[in-house]
Short mmCIF file of C-alpha atoms and ligand atoms in Angstrom, two decimals:
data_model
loop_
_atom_site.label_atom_id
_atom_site.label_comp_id
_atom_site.label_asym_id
_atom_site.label_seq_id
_atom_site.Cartn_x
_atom_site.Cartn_y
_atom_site.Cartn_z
CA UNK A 52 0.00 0.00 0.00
CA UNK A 53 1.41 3.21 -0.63
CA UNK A 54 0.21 6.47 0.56
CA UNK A 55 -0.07 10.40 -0.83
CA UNK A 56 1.96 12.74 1.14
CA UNK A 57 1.29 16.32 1.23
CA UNK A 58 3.85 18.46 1.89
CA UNK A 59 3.48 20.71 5.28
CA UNK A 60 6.39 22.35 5.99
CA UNK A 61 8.68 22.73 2.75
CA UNK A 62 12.79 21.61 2.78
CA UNK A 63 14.01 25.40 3.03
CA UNK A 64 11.16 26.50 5.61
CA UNK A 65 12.30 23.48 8.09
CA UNK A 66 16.25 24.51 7.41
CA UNK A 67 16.15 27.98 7.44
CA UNK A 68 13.56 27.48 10.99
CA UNK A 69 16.51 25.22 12.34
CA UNK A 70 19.32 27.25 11.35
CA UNK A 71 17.44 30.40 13.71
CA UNK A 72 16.73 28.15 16.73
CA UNK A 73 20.45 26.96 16.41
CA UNK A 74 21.71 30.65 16.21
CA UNK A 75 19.68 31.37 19.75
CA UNK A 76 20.56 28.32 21.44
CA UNK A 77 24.45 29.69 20.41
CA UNK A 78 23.31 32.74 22.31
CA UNK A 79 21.62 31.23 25.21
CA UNK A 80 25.01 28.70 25.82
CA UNK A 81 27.40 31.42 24.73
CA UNK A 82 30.30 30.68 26.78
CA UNK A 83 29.54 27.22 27.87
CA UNK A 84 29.65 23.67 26.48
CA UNK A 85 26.71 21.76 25.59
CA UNK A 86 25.74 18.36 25.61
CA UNK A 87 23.40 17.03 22.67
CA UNK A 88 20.84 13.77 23.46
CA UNK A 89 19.29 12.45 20.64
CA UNK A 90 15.70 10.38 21.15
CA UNK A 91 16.65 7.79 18.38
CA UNK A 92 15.77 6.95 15.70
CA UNK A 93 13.25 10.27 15.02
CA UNK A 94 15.53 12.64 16.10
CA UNK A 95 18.45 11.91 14.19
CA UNK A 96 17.75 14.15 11.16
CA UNK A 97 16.95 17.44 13.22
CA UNK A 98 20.01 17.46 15.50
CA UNK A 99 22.30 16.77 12.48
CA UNK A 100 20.76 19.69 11.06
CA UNK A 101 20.64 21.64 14.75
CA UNK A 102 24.20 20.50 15.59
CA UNK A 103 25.75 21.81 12.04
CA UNK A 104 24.55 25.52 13.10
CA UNK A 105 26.18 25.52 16.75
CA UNK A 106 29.33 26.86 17.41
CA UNK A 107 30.04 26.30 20.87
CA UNK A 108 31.53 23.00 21.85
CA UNK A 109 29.17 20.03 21.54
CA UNK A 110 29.31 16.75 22.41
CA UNK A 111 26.64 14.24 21.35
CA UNK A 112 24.73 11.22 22.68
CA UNK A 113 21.97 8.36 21.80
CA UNK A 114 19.50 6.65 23.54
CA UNK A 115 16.46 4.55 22.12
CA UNK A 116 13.52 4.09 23.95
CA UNK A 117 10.61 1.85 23.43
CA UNK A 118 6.97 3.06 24.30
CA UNK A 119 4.14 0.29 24.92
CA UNK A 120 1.36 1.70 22.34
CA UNK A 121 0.17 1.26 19.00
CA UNK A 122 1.61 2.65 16.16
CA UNK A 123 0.27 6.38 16.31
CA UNK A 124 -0.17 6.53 20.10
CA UNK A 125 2.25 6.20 22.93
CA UNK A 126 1.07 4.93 26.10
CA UNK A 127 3.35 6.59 28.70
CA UNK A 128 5.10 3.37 29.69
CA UNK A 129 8.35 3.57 28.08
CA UNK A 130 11.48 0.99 27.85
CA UNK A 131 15.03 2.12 27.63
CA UNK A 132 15.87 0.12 24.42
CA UNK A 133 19.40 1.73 24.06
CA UNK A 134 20.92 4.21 26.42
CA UNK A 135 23.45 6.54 26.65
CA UNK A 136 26.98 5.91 26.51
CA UNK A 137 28.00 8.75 28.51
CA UNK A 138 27.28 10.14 31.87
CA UNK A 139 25.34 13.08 32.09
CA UNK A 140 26.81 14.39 35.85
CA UNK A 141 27.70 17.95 35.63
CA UNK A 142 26.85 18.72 32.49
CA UNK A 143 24.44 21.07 30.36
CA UNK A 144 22.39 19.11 28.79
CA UNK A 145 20.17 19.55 25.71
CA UNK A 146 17.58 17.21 24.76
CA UNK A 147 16.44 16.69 20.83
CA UNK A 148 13.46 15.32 20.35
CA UNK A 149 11.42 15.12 16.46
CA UNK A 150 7.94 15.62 17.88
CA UNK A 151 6.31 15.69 21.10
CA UNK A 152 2.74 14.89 20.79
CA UNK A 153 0.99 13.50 24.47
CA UNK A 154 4.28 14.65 25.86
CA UNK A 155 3.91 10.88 27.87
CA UNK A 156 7.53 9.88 26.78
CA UNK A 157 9.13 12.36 27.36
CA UNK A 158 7.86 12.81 30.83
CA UNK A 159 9.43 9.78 31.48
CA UNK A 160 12.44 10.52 29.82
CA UNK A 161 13.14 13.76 31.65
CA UNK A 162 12.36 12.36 34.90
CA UNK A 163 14.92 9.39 34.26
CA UNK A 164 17.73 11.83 33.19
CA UNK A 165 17.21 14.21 35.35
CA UNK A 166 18.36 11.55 38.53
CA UNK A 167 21.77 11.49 36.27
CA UNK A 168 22.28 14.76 38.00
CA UNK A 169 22.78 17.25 35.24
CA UNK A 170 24.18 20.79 35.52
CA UNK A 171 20.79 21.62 33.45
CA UNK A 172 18.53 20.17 31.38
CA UNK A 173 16.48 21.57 28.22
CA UNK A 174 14.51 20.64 25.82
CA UNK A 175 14.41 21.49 21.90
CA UNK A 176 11.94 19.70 19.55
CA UNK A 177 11.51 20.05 15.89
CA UNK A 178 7.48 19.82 16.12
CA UNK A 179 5.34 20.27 18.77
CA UNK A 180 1.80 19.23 19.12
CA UNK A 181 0.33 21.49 22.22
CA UNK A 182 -2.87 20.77 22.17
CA UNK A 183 -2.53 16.93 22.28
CA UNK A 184 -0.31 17.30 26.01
CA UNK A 185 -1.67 15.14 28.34
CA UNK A 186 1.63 15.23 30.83
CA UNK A 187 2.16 18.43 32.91
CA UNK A 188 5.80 18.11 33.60
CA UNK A 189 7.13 18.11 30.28
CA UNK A 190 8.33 21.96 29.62
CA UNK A 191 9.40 22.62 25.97
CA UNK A 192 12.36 25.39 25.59
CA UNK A 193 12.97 25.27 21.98
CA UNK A 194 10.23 24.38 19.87
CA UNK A 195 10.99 25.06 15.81
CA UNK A 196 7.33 24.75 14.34
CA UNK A 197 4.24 24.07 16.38
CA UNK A 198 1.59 21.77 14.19
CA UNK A 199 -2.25 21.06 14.30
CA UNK A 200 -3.28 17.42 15.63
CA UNK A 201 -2.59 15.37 12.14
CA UNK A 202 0.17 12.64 11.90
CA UNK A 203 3.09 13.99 10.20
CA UNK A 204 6.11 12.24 8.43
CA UNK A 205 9.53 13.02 7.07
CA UNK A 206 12.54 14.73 8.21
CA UNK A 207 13.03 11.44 10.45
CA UNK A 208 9.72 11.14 11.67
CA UNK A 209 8.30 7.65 10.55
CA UNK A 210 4.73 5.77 9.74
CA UNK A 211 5.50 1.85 9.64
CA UNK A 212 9.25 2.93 9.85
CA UNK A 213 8.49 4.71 6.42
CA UNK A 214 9.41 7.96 5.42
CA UNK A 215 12.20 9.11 7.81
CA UNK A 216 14.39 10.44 4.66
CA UNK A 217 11.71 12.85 3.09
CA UNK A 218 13.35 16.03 3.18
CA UNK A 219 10.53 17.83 4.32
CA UNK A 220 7.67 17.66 6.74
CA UNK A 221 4.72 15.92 5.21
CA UNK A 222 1.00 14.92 5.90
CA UNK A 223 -0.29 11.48 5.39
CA UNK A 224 -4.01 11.46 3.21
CA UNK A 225 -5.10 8.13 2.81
P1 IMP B 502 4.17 11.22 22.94
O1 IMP B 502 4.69 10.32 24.01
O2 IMP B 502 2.68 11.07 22.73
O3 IMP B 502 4.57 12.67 23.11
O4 IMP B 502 4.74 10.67 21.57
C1 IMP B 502 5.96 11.00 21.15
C2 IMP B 502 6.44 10.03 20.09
O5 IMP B 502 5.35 9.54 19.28
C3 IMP B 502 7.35 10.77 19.14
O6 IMP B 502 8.68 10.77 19.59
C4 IMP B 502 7.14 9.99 17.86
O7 IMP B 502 7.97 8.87 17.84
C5 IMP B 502 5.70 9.55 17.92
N1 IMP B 502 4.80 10.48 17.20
C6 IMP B 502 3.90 11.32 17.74
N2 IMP B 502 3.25 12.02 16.78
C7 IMP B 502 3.79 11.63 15.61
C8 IMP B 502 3.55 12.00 14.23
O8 IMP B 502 2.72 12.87 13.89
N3 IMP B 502 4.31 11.37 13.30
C9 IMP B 502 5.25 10.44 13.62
N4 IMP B 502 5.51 10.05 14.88
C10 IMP B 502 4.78 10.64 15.87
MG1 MG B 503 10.67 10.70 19.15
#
C-alpha cells in the first residue's frame, strides 16, 4: 500500500527554521559547552541539522527508547531500548526530540535523566503538538514549528518505519 503525502512544511522552511533556533541556542550557551541527546531513531535528522549551526563545543549522545502503544499513540510506559553511553553528571544538557505529541515519553524521559544529575537540562523539539499534552511536567524550551493534531512524516519522523528520509515535513491522506 502506498500512501499520498502532502507536503506541510517545505525543505528550506524546516532549514532555514533550524538554522534560527540553532543561532539562539548559540546565544543562550554562549560561553559554555553543551551536551546534545538524541531520542533515536526520530531525532536523528533534526540534531544533524541543529548541531551543524552551533558553534560552541558540543558533544553528542543516543538513547532509544521503546513506548508500549500502537503505532500512532504512545502509552506513557516507556522501555530504555538503548541508552546513553556517557554520563550526564555535571553537564548542560540539551535534549532533541522530532515531535512531542501527548508529551507521555518524554515525561518519562526527563524524569529518568534528570536523577543522572545534570548541571541543566532543556529541551528542543523540531514539532510540537500542544494541544494533544496530556503530561504536565514536560516543559518545551525550543520548539521550531508548532503543528495542528494530524500525523506527520519526514525529516526522520516515521509511519511503519516509512518515510524518515523525506526532506521535508509531510501529511499522510489516505
Ligand atoms: P508522545 O509520548 O505522545 O509525546 O509521543 C511522542 C512520540 O510519538 C514521538 O517521539 C514519535 O515517535 C511519535 N509520534 C507522535 N506524533 C507523531 C507523528 O505525527 N508522526 C510520527 N511520529 C509521531
Ligand atoms: Mg521521538
Amino acid at each position: 500500500m502506498s500512501e499520498k503525502i502532502e507536503i506541510l512544511i517545505s525543505e528550506d522552511d524546516t532549514q532555514r527554521r533550524i538554522n534560527e533556533v540553532a543561532e539562539q541556542i548559540n546565544r543562550d550557551y554562549a560561553g559554555r559547552e553543551l551536551h546534545l541527546i538524541c531520542v533515536l531513531k526520530g531525532g536523528v535528522f533534526f540534531m544533524c541539522e541543529l548541531a551543524k549551526h552551533l558553534v560552541i563545543p558540543v558533544t553528542m549522545d543516543f538513547m532509544s527508547v521503546s513506548s508500549y502503544g500502537d503505532d500512532t499513540k504512545s502509552s506513557g510506559v516507556v522501555r530504555i531500548v538503548k541508552d546513553l553511553d556517557q554520563p550526564l553528571e555535571g553537564k548542560d544538557v540539551l535534549v532533541v526530540e522530532d515531535i512531542i505529541d501527548s508529551g507521555r515519553t518524554l515525561g518519562y524521559l526527563l524524569r529518568v535523566l534528570q536523577d543522572r544529575k545534570p548541571a541543566s537540562i532543556r529541551l528542543c523539539t523540531l514539532l510540537d503538538k500542544p494541544m494533544c499534552r496530556v503530561v504536565d511536567n514536560v516543559k518545551v524550551d525550543y520548539t521550531c514549528f508548532e503543528i495542528p493534531d494530524a500525523f506527520v512524516v519526514g525529516y526522520g519522523l516515521d509511519y511503519a518505519q516509512k518515510y524518515r528520509n523525506l526532506p521535508y515535513i509531510g501529511v499522510i491522506r489516505q
